[in-house]
Short mmCIF file of C-alpha atoms and ligand atoms in Angstrom, two decimals:
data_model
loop_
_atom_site.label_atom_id
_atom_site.label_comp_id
_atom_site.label_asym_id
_atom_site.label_seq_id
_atom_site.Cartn_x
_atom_site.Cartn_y
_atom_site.Cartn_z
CA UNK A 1 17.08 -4.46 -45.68
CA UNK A 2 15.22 -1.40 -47.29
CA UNK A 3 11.38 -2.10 -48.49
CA UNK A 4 9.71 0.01 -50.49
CA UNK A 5 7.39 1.99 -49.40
CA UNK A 6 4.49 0.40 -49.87
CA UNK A 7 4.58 -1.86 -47.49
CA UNK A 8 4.57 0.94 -45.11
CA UNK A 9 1.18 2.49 -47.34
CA UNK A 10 -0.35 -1.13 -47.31
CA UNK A 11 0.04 -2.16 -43.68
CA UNK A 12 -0.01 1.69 -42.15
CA UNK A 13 0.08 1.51 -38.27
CA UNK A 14 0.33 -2.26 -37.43
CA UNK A 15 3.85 -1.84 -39.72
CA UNK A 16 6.69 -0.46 -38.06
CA UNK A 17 10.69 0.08 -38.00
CA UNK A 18 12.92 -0.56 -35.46
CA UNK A 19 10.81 -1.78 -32.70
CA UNK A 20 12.43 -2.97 -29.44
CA UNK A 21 11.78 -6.43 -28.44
CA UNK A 22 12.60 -5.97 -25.30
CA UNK A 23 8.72 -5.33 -23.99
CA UNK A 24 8.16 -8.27 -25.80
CA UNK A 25 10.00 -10.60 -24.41
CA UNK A 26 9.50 -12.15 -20.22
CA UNK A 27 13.40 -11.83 -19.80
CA UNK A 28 13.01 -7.91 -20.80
CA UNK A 29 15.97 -8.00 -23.39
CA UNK A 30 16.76 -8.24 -26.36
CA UNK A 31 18.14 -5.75 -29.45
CA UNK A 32 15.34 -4.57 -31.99
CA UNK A 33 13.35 -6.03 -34.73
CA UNK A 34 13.98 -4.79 -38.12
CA UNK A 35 10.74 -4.70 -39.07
CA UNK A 36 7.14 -5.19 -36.81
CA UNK A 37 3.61 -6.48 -37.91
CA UNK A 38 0.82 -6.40 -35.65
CA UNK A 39 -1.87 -8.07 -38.24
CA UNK A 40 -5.27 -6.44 -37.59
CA UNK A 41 -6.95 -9.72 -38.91
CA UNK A 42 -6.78 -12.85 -40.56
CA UNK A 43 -6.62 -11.17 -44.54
CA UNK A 44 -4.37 -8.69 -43.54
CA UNK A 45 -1.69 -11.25 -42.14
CA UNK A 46 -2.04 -13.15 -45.10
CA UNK A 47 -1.70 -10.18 -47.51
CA UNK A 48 1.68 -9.81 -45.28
CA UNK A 49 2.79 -13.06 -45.73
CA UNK A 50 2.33 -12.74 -49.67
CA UNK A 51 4.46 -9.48 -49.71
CA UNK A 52 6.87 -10.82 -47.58
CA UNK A 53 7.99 -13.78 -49.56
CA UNK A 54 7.74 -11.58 -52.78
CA UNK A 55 10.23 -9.17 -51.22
CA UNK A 56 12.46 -12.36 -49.50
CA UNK A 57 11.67 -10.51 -46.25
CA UNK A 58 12.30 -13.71 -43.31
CA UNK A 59 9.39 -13.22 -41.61
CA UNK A 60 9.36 -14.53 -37.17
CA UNK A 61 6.32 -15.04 -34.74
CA UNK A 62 6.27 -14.34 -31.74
CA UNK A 63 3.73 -15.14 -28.97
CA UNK A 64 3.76 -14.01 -25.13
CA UNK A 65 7.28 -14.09 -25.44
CA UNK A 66 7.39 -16.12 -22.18
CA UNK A 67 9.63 -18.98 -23.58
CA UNK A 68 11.80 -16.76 -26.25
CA UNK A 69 14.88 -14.81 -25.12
CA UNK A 70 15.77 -12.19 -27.87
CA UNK A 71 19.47 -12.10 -29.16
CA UNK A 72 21.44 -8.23 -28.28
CA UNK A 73 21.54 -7.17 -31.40
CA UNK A 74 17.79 -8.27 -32.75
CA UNK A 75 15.95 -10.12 -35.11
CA UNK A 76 16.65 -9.43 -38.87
CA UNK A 77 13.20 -9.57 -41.63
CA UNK A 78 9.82 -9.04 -39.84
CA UNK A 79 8.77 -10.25 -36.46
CA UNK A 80 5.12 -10.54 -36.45
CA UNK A 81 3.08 -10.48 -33.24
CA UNK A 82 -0.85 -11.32 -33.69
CA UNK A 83 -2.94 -8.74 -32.52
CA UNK A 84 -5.91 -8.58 -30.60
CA UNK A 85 -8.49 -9.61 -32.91
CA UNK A 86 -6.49 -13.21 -32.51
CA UNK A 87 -7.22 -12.47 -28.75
CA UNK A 88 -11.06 -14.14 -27.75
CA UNK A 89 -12.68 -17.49 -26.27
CA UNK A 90 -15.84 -18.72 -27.54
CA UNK A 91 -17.88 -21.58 -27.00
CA UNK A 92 -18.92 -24.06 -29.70
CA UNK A 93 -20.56 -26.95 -28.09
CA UNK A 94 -21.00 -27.77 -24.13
CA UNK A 95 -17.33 -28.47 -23.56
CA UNK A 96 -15.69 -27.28 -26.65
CA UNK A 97 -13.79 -24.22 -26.46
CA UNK A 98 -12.70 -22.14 -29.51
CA UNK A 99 -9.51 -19.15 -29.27
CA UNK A 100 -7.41 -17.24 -30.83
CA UNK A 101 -4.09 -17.75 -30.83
CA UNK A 102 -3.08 -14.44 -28.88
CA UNK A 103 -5.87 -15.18 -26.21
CA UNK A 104 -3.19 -15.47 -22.74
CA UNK A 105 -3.44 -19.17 -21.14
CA UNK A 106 -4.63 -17.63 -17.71
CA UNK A 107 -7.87 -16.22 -19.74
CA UNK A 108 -8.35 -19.44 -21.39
CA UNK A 109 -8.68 -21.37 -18.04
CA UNK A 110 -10.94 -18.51 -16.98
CA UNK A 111 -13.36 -19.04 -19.60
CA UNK A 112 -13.52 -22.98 -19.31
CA UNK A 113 -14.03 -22.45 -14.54
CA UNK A 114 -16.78 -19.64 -15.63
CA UNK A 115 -18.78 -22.44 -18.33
CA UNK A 116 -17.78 -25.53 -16.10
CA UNK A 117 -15.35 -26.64 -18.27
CA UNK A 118 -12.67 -28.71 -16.37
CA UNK A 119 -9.06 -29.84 -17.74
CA UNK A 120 -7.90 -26.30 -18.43
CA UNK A 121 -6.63 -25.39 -14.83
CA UNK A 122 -3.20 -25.98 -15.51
CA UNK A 123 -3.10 -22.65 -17.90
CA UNK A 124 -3.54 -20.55 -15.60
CA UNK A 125 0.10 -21.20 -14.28
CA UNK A 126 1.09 -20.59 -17.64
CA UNK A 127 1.74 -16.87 -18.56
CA UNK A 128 2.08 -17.48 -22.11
CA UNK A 129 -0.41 -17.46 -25.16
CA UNK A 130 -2.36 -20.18 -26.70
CA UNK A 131 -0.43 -20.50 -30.17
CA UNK A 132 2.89 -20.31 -27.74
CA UNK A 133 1.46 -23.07 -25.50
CA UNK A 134 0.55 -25.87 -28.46
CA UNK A 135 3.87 -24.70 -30.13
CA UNK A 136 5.81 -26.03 -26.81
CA UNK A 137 2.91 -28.29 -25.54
CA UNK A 138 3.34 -26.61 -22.60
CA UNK A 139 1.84 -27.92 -19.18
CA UNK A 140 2.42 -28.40 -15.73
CA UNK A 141 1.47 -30.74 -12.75
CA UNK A 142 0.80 -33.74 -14.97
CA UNK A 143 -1.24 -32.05 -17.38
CA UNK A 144 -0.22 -30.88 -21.08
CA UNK A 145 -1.87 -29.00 -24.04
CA UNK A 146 -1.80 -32.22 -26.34
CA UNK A 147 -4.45 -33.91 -23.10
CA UNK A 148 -7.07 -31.08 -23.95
CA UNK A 149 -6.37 -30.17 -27.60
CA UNK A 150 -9.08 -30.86 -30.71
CA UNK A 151 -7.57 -29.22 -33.21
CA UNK A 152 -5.40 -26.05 -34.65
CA UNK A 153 -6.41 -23.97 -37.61
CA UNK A 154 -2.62 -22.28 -38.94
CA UNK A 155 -1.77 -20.62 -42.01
CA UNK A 156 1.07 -21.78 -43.81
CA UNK A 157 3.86 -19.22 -44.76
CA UNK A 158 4.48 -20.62 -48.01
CA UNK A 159 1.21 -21.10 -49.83
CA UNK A 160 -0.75 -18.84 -47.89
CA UNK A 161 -3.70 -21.17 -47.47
CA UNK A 162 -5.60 -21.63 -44.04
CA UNK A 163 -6.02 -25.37 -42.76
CA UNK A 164 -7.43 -26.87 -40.18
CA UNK A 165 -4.60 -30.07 -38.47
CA UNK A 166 -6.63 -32.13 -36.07
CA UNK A 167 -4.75 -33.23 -32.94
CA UNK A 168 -4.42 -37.03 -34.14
CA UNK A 169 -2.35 -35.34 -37.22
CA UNK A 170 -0.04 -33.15 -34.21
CA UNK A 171 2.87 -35.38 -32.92
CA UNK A 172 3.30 -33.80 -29.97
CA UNK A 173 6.30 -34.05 -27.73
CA UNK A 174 7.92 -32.79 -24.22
CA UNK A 175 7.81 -29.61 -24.55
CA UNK A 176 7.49 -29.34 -28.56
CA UNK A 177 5.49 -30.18 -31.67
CA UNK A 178 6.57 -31.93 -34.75
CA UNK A 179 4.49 -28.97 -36.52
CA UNK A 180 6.76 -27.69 -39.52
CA UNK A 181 8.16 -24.20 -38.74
CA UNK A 182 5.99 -22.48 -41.96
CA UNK A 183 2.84 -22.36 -39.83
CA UNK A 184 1.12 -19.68 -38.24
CA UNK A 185 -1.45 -20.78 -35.83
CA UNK A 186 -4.76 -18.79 -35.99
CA UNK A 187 -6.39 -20.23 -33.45
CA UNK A 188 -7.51 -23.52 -31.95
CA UNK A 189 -10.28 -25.48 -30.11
CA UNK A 190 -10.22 -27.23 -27.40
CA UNK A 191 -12.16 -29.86 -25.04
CA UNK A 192 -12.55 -30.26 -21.42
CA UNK A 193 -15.12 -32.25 -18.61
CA UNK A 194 -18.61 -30.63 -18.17
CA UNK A 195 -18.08 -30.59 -13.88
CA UNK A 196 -19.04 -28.10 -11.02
CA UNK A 197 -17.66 -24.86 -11.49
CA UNK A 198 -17.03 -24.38 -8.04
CA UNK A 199 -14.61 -27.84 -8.27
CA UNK A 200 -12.80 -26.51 -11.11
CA UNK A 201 -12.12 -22.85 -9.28
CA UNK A 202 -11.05 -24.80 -6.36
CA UNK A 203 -8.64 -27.18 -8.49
CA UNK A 204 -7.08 -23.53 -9.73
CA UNK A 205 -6.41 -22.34 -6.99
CA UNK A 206 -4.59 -24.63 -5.54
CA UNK A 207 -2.46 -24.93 -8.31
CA UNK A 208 -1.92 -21.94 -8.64
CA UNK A 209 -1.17 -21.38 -4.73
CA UNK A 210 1.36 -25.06 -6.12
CA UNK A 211 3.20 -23.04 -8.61
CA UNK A 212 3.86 -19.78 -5.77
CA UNK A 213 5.09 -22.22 -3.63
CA UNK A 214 7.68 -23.79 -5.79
CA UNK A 215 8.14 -21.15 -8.29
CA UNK A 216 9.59 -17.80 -7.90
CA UNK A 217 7.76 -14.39 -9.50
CA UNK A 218 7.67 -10.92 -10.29
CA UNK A 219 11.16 -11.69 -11.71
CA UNK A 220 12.68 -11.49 -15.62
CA UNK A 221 12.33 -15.00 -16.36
CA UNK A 222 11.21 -16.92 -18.94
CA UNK A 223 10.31 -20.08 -16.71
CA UNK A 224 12.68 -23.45 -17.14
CA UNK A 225 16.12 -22.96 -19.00
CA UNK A 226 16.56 -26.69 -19.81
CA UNK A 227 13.95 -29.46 -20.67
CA UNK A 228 13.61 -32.42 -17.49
CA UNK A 229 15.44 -35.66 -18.72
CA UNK A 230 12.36 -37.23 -17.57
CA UNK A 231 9.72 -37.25 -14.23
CA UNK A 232 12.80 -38.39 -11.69
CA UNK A 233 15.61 -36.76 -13.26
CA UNK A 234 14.95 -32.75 -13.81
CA UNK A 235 16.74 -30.01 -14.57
CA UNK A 236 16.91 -28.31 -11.66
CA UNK A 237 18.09 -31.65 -9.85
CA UNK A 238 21.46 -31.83 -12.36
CA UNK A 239 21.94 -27.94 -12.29
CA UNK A 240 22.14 -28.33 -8.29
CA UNK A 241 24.43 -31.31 -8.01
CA UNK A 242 26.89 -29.97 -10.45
CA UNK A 243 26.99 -26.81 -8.09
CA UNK A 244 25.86 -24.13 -10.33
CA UNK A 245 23.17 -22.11 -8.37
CA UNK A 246 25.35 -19.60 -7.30
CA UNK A 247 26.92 -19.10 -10.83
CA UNK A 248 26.74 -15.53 -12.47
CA UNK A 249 27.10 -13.71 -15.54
CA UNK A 250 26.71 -9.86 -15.64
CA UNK A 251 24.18 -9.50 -14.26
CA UNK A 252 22.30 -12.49 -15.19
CA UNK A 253 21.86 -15.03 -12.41
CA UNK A 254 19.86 -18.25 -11.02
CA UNK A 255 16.92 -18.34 -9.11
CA UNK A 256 17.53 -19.54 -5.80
CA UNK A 257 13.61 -20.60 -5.17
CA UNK A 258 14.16 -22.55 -8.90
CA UNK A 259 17.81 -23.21 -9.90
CA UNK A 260 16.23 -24.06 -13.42
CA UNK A 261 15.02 -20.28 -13.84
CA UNK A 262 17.51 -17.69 -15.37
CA UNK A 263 16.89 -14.37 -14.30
CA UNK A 264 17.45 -11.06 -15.99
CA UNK A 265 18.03 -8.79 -12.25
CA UNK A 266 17.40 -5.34 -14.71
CA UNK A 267 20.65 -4.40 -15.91
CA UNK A 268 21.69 -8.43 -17.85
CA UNK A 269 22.11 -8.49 -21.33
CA UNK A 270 21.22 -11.20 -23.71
CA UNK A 271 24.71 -12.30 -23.65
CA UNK A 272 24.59 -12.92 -19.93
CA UNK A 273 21.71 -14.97 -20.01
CA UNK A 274 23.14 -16.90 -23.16
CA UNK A 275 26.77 -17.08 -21.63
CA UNK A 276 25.25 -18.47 -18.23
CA UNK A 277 23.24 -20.93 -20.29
CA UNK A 278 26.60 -22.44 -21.48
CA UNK A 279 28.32 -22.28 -18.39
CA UNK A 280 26.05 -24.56 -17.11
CA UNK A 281 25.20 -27.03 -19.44
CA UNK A 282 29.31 -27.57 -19.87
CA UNK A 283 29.30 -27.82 -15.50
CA UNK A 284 26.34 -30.20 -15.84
CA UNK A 285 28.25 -32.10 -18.86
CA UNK A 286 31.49 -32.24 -17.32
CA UNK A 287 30.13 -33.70 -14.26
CA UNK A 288 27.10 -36.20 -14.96
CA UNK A 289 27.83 -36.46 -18.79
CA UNK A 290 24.20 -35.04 -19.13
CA UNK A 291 23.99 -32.84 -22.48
CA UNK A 292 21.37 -30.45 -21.27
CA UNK A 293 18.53 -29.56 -23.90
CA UNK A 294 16.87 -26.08 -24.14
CA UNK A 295 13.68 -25.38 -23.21
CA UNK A 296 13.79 -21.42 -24.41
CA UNK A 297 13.70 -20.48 -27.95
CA UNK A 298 16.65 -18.37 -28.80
CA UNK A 299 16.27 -15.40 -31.70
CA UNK A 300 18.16 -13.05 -33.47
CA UNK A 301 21.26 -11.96 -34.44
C1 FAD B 1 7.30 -17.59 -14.82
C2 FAD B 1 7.16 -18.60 -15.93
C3 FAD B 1 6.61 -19.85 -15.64
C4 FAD B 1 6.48 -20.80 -16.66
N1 FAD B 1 5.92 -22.02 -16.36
C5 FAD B 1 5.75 -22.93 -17.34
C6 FAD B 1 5.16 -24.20 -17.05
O1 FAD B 1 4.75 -24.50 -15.95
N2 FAD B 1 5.03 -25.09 -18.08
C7 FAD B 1 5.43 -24.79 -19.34
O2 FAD B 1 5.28 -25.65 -20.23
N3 FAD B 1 6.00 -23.61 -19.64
C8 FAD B 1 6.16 -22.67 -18.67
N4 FAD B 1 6.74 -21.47 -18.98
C9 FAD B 1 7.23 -21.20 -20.35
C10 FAD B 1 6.22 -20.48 -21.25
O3 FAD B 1 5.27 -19.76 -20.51
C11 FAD B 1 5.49 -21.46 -22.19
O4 FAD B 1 6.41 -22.12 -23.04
C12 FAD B 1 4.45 -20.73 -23.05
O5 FAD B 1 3.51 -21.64 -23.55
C13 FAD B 1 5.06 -19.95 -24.20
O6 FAD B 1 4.03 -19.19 -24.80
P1 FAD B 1 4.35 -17.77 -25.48
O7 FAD B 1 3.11 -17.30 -26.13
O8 FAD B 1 4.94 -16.87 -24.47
O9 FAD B 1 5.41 -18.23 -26.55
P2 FAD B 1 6.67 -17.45 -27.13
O10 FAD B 1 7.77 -17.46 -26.13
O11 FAD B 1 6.27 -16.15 -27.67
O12 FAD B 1 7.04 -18.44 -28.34
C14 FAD B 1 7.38 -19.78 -28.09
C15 FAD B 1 7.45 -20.51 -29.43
O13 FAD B 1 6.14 -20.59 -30.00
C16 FAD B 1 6.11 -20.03 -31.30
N5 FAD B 1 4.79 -19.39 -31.48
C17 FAD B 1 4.17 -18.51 -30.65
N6 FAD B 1 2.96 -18.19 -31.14
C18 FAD B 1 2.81 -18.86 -32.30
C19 FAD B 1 1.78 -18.93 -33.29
N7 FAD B 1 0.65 -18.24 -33.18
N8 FAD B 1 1.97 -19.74 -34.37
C20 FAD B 1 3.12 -20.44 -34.52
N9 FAD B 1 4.13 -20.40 -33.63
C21 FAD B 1 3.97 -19.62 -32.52
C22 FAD B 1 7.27 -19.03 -31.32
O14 FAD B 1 7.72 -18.82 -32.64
C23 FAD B 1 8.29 -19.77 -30.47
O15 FAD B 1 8.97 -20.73 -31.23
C24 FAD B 1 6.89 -20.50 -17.98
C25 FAD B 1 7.41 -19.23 -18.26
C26 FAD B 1 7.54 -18.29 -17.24
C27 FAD B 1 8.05 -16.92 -17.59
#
């Protein structure tokens, strides 16, 4: 799709061609987007959003990129990645925590050990971002972002008004939202427990020192393929009885330290992961009658 040149004029530097996704993505693949905003605020992504639907340009946002494997040959329309005026914590009361929706998880549970904040230890085994995180209401070790969430303030796509959704208005789900695909989210606050900041650091750590243990790193992952079927029955259980750990595409394999972790070894293509994702939710089919659900976001072409 050709724009005109103004968009280029209006949105100078945070507008671009032909970016790779790659760098944007944990599994390090992915084909290019056709188009990439970096919004340098609030007005300017709106502004975006206006000339976007005026031009029919399909517009895609992307957090972290922790939980999104990119398609080979990349993402048609705009993909729009907030920038780093969405990135900061601030407090608004004793235990209420405001952020942007860029801010990383990790920095999040920072914020809430250093003001004595607890309930926001489990992000910091999260490497994604905060608008990523409610989007999946993603968690870990009993813990999930619906337990500490007070409300989300998005902008929807198709009128270009910003709202504010409180939590009790959120359906949240295992791993997912009932949120309608046309929002944006902004940024969000949060509550926690006023407690002892040197319980909450200690809490971290060890589940953090948890996650090591069980989890592998410093791999091209992005974290569980599949969602659990429920607490007893996970993923990783039904991948390993069906016999798939050792199963291979390309160069796209499974971790051995967690069989429900695909891993890009440097030199897999988006195909590989995708072709190994099928392989093994037909294995796991075929031999526990278990249809396997996604936990990763797939884009592109
Ligand atoms: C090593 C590793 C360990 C992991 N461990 C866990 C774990 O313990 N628990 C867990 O739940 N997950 C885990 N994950 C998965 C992942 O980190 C989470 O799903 C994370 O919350 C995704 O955030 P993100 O910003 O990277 O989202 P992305 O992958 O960028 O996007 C995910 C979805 O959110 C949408 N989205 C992102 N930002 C916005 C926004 N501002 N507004 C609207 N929609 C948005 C995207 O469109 C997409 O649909 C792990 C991943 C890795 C790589």
């Amino acid at each position: 799709m050709n724009l005109n040149n103004n968009f280029f004029e209006k949105f100078e530097n945070n507008f671009n061609k032909d970016v790779n996704l790659s760098n944007y993505s944990w599994f390090n693949l992915g084909g290019n987007a056709e188009y990439f905003f970096k919004p340098k605020d609030k007005n300017q992504l709106i502004e975006f959003l206006k000339e976007a639907k005026k031009n029919n340009l399909k517009t895609t946002i992307l957090g972290a990129g922790s939980n999104t494997l990119v398609r080979d040959n990349g993402v048609k329309g705009a993909v729009i990645k907030l920038g780093t005026s969405f990135s900061y914590t601030k407090l608004i009361d004793n235990n209420i925590i405001e952020t942007g929706a860029a801010t990383l998880d990790r920095k999040v549970s920072n914020f809430a050990t250093e003001n004595g904040i607890a309930n926001f230890e489990f992000l910091s085994c999260i490497p994604g971002s905060i608008g990523g995180a409610i989007i999946m209401n993603s968690g870990c070790y009993e813990n999930d972002v619906s337990k500490i969430l007070t409300s989300i303030q998005v902008i929807d796509k198709n009128d270009f008004t910003e709202k504010e959704i409180k939590k009790e208005d959120i359906n949240f789900l295992y791993r997912g939202t009932d949120l309608k695909k046309d929002l944006i989210i902004i940024s969000a606050k949060f509550n926690g427990l006023i407690s002892e900041k040197n319980k909450i650091e200690k809490k971290k750590l060890e589940l953090i020192e948890r996650k090591k243990i069980s989890q592998p790193s410093q791999i091209k992952t992005c974290g569980s393929t599949f969602k659990n079927l429920n607490k007893d029955k996970k993923a990783w259980m039904l991948i390993k009885e069906s016999g798939c750990i050792n199963f291979k595409e390309g160069d796209a394999t499974i971790s051995q330290k967690h069989c429900n972790f695909f891993v890009n070894n440097g030199k897999a293509k988006s195909k590989d992961i995708e072709n190994l994702i099928k392989k093994v939710k037909k294995t796991v089919y075929d031999k526990t009658g278990v249809n396997l659900e996604l936990e990763i976001k797939i884009i592109g072409e």
